[in-house]
CSV table of C-alpha atoms in Angstrom, one decimal:
chain,number,residue,atom,x,y,z
A,27,UNK,CA,10.7,-5.9,-41.4
A,28,UNK,CA,7.2,-3.9,-40.9
A,29,UNK,CA,7.2,-2.8,-36.6
A,30,UNK,CA,4.7,-4.3,-34.8
A,31,UNK,CA,3.0,-3.9,-31.3
A,32,UNK,CA,0.8,-5.7,-29.4
A,33,UNK,CA,-0.8,-5.1,-26.4
A,34,UNK,CA,-4.3,-5.4,-24.6
A,35,UNK,CA,-5.2,-2.4,-23.0
A,36,UNK,CA,-7.7,-3.0,-19.1
A,37,UNK,CA,-9.7,0.2,-18.9
A,38,UNK,CA,-12.4,1.6,-16.2
A,39,UNK,CA,-15.4,2.3,-17.3
A,40,UNK,CA,-16.8,4.0,-14.1
A,41,UNK,CA,-13.8,6.2,-14.5
A,42,UNK,CA,-14.8,6.9,-17.7
A,43,UNK,CA,-12.5,4.3,-20.3
A,44,UNK,CA,-9.4,5.3,-18.4
A,45,UNK,CA,-6.7,2.6,-18.9
A,46,UNK,CA,-5.3,0.5,-15.6
A,47,UNK,CA,-3.7,-1.7,-17.2
A,48,UNK,CA,-1.5,-2.1,-20.3
A,49,UNK,CA,-0.6,-6.3,-20.9
A,50,UNK,CA,2.4,-6.3,-23.5
A,51,UNK,CA,3.3,-9.2,-25.5
A,52,UNK,CA,7.7,-8.3,-25.9
A,53,UNK,CA,8.4,-9.2,-29.5
A,54,UNK,CA,11.8,-8.7,-30.7
A,55,UNK,CA,11.4,-5.7,-31.9
A,56,UNK,CA,11.1,-4.8,-28.2
A,57,UNK,CA,13.9,-5.8,-26.4
A,58,UNK,CA,17.2,-5.9,-29.8
A,59,UNK,CA,18.6,-2.1,-30.2
A,60,UNK,CA,16.6,0.1,-32.5
A,61,UNK,CA,13.3,1.4,-33.6
A,62,UNK,CA,10.8,-1.1,-32.2
A,63,UNK,CA,13.0,-0.9,-29.2
A,64,UNK,CA,13.0,2.9,-28.4
A,65,UNK,CA,9.6,2.7,-28.8
A,66,UNK,CA,8.3,0.2,-27.1
A,67,UNK,CA,11.1,1.7,-23.5
A,68,UNK,CA,9.1,5.2,-24.3
A,69,UNK,CA,5.6,3.7,-24.7
A,70,UNK,CA,6.4,2.2,-21.0
A,71,UNK,CA,7.5,5.5,-19.8
A,72,UNK,CA,4.3,6.8,-21.1
A,73,UNK,CA,2.5,4.1,-18.9
A,74,UNK,CA,4.5,5.3,-16.0
A,75,UNK,CA,4.3,8.6,-16.5
A,76,UNK,CA,-0.2,8.6,-16.3
A,77,UNK,CA,0.3,5.6,-13.3
A,78,UNK,CA,-0.6,2.7,-15.5
A,79,UNK,CA,0.2,-0.1,-14.5
A,80,UNK,CA,2.2,-2.9,-17.0
A,81,UNK,CA,2.8,-6.2,-17.4
A,82,UNK,CA,4.9,-7.3,-19.3
A,83,UNK,CA,5.2,-10.8,-21.5
A,84,UNK,CA,7.6,-11.8,-22.6
A,85,UNK,CA,7.7,-15.8,-25.4
A,86,UNK,CA,10.8,-15.0,-27.0
A,87,UNK,CA,14.0,-16.4,-27.1
A,88,UNK,CA,16.5,-14.1,-27.0
């Protein structure tokens, strides 16, 4: 099964198009142990390290 990432980036046009917020729509692959979860956790860490706000929307039932 292919791994896909669903997200929206909000940028600040006044600061050179810097990403200020990421809205992430969680999927089963983000939550289940494996490559998808690893990639998502890495993305979360990178956002935090860059000072980007992260909003997680979880519409899945697991």
